[in-house]
Every structure is written in C-alpha cells, then in structure tokens.
mmCIF file of C-alpha atoms in Angstrom:
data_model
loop_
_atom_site.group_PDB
_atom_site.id
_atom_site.type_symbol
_atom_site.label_atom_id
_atom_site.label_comp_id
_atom_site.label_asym_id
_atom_site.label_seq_id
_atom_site.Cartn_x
_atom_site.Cartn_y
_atom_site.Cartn_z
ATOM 1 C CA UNK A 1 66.807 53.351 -31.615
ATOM 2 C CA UNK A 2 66.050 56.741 -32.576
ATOM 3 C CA UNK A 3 69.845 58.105 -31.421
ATOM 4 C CA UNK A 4 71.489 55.151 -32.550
ATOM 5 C CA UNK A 5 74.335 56.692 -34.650
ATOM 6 C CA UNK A 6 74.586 60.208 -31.824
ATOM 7 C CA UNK A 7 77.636 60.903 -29.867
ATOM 8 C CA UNK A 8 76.745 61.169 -26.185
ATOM 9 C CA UNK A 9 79.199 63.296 -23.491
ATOM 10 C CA UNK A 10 78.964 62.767 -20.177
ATOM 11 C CA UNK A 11 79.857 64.822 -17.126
ATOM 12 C CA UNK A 12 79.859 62.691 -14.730
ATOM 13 C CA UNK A 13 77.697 64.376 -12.457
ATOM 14 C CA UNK A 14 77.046 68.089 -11.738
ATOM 15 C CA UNK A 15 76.977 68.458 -7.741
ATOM 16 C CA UNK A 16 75.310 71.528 -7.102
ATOM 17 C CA UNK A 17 74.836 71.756 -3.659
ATOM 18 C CA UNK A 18 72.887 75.448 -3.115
ATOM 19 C CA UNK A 19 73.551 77.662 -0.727
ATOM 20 C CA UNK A 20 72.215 75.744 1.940
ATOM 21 C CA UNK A 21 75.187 73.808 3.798
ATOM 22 C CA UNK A 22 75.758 74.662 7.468
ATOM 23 C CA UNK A 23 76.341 73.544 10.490
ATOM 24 C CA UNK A 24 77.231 74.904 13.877
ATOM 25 C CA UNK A 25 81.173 74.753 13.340
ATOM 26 C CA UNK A 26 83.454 77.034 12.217
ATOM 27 C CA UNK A 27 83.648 78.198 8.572
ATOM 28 C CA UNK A 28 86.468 76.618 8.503
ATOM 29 C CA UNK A 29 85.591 73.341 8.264
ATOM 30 C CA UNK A 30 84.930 71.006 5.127
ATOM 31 C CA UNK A 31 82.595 67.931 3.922
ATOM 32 C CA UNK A 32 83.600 66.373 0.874
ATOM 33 C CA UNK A 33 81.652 64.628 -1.459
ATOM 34 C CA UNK A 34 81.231 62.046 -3.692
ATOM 35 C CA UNK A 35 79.859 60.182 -6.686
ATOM 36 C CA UNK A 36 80.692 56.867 -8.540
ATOM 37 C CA UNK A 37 78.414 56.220 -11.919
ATOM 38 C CA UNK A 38 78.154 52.455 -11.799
ATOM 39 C CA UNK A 39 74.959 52.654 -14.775
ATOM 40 C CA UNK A 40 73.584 54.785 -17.124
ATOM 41 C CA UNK A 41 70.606 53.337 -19.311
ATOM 42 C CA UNK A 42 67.206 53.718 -20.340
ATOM 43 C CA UNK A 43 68.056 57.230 -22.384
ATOM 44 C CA UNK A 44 64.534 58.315 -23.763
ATOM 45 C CA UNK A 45 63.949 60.662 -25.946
ATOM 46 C CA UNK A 46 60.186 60.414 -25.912
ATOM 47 C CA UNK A 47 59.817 60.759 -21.740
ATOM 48 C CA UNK A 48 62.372 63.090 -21.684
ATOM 49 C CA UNK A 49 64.421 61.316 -19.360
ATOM 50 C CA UNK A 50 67.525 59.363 -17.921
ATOM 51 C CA UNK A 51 67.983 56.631 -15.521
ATOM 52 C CA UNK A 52 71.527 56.401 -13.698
ATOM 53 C CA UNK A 53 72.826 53.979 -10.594
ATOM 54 C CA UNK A 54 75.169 55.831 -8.165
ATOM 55 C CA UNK A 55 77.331 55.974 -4.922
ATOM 56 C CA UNK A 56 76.810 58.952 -3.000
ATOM 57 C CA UNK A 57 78.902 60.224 -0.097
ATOM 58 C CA UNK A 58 80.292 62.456 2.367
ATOM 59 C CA UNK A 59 83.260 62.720 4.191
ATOM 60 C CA UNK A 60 84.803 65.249 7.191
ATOM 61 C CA UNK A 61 87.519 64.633 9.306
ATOM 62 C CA UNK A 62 86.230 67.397 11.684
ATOM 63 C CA UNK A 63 83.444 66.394 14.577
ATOM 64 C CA UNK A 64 81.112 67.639 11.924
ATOM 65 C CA UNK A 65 79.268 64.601 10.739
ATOM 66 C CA UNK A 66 76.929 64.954 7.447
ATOM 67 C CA UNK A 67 73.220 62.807 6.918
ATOM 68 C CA UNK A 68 72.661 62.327 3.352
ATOM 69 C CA UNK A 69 68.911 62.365 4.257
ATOM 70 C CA UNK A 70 68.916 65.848 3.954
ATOM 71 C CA UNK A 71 69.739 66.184 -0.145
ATOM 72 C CA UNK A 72 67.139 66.693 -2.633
ATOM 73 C CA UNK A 73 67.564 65.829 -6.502
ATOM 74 C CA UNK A 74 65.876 68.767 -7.754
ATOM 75 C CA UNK A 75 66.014 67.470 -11.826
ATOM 76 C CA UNK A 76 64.852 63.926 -10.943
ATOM 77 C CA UNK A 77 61.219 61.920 -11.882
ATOM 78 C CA UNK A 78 61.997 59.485 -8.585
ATOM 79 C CA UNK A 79 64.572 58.888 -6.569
ATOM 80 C CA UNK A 80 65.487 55.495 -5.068
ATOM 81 C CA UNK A 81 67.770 55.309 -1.834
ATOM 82 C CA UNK A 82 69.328 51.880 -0.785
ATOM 83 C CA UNK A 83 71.833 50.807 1.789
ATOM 84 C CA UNK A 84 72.222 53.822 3.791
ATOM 85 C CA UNK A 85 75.293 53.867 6.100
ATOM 86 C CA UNK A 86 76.799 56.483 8.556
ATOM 87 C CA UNK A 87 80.288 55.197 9.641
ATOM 88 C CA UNK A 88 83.108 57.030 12.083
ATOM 89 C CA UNK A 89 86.483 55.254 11.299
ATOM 90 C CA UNK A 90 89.185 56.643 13.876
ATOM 91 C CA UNK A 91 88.709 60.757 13.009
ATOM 92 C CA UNK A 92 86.227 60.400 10.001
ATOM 93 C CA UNK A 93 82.916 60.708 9.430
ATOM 94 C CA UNK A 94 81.646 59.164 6.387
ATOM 95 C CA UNK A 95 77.766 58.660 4.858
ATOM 96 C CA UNK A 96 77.232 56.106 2.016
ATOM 97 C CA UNK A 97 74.075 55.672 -0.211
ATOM 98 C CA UNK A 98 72.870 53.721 -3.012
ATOM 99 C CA UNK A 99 71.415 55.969 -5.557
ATOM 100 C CA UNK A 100 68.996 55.006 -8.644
ATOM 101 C CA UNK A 101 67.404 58.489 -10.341
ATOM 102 C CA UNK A 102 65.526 59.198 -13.330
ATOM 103 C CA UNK A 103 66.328 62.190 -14.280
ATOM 104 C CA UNK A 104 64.911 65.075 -16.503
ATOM 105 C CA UNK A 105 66.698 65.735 -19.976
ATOM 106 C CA UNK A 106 65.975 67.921 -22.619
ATOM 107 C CA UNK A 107 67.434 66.160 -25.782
ATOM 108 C CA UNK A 108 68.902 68.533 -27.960
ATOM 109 C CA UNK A 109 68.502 67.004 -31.381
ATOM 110 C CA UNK A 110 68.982 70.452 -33.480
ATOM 111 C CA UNK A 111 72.200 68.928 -34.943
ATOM 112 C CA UNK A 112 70.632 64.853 -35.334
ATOM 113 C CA UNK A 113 72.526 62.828 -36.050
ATOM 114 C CA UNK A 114 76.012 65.132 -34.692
ATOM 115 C CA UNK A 115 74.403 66.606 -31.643
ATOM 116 C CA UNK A 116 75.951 66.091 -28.243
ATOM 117 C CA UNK A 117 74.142 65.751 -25.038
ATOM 118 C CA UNK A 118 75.313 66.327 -21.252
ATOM 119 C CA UNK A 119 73.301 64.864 -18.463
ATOM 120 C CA UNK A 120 73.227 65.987 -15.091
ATOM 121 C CA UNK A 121 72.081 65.005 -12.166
ATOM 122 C CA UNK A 122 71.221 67.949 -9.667
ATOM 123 C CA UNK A 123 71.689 67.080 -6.054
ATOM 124 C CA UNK A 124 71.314 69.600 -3.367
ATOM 125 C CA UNK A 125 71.706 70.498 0.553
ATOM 126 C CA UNK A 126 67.484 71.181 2.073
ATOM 127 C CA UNK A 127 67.564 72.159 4.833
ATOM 128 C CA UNK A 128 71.098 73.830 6.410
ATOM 129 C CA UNK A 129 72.592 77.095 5.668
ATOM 130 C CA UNK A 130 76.060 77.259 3.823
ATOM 131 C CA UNK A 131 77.633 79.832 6.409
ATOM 132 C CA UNK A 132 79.220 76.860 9.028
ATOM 133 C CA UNK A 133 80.678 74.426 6.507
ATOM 134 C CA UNK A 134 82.204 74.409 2.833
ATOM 135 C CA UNK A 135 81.583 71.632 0.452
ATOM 136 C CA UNK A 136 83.832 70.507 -1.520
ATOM 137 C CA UNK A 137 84.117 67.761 -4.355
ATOM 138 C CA UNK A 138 85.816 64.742 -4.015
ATOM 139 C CA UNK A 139 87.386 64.716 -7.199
ATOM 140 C CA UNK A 140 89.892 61.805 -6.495
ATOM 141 C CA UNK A 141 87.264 59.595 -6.543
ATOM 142 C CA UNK A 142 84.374 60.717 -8.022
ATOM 143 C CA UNK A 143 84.226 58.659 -11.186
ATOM 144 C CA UNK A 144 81.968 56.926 -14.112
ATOM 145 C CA UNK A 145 82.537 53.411 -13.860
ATOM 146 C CA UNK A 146 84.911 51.782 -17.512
ATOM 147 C CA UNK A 147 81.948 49.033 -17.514
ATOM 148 C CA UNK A 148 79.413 51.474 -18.944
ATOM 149 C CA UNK A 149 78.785 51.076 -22.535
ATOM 150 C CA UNK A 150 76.163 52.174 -24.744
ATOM 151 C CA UNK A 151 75.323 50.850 -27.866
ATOM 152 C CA UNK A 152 75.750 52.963 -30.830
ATOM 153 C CA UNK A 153 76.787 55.961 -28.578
ATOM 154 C CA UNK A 154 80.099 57.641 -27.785
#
C-alpha cells in the first residue's frame, strides 16, 4: 500500500453543524450530540476518499425533540443511514442512527513518507435556523472505538 509506512491522526469527527439549528423554543434550550467511530477503512489515495461506520445522535431533555433526517454530510461521496430510532425515556428525547460515509479527502503527501493526515466528516443542520436552540457536543461520549487498527498506520 502506497501509505504503508505514514502516520495517520485522527479527529474523531468534526461536527459542524451551520448556522441552521432552530426550533420554536427558547434560546435557551440545548440538543446535544453525538458520534461513536466503530470503523475506519478503505483509505484511498487514488479516489480521494475515506469510508467510516458511525453512531449518530441527539439528545434534549427539554420538549424539544431533534429528527436526524434533517442533517446533510456536506464532504461525503454517499451516505448510508440504518436503524433509525426516535426514543422519549422519562424527560429525554433521544435520535439514534447508523451511519456508513465515504468521505472526500485530500491526501497531503508533501512530506511522504512523515506526512500526517486528519479526516473529517462534515455533518450539518438543512433546514432550521440556529436562533431557537444551541448545539452542543457530547463530548463524554463521543468516541473512536480501541478496536480500530490500521495496518502500517499510526
């Protein structure tokens, strides 16, 4: 493999939901959400591209409930949604997907065979406006999983 002997960084994942949360609440009130990395494979250099298996959610605790149907993944080739689920547990609202995405990555090989490379995966709010509801990440349990290895990579 062409990047056998490169280092590879990861950030986990870069949530950048635009400016286009809202709903018709109070400003006060907050969604958080969530990724877990289960896979990352198929790096190609040649396609310029990425494919990664995720869990995405959302969570409130307000009567604000959030559908994931309404995120785009702005950097990805195709996106692949499984086992949707909308759940309220006593005062919670949560939303659960199964993600797969190949992504868009432009390898930066200027420093072969030292280089470094962060992949992101882009996911964003269509079609609400951000002035009803702050997102925030839920960095407690967004995580890469500790079985993802790849050979000849760090």
């Amino acid at each position: 493999m062409y990047f056998k002997w490169r280092k590879l960084y990861l950030i986990a994942v870069l949530l950048a939901f635009s400016s286009q949360i809202g709903f018709s609440q109070s400003s006060n009130d907050t969604c958080k959400v969530g990724v877990f990395i289960s896979s990352l494979y198929d790096l190609d250099y040649l396609h310029q591209s990425f494919t990664v298996d995720y869990w995405l959610w959302t969570l409130s605790d307000t009567a604000l409930h959030h559908s994931l149907s309404s995120l785009e993944f702005p950097n990805a080739k195709s996106v692949t949604i499984l086992h949707p689920d909308n759940e309220r547990r006593n005062s919670l609202s949560w939303s659960t997907e199964q993600c797969r995405s190949t992504v868009i990555h432009q390898w930066n090989t200027l420093n072969f065979p030292f280089d470094a490379q962060t992949l992101h995966v882009v996911i964003e709010e269509a079609d609400k406006t951000s002035d009803k509801l702050s997102l925030a990440v839920d960095s407690e349990n967004t995580k890469l999983s500790n079985w993802i290895a790849l050979d000849g990579w760090t």
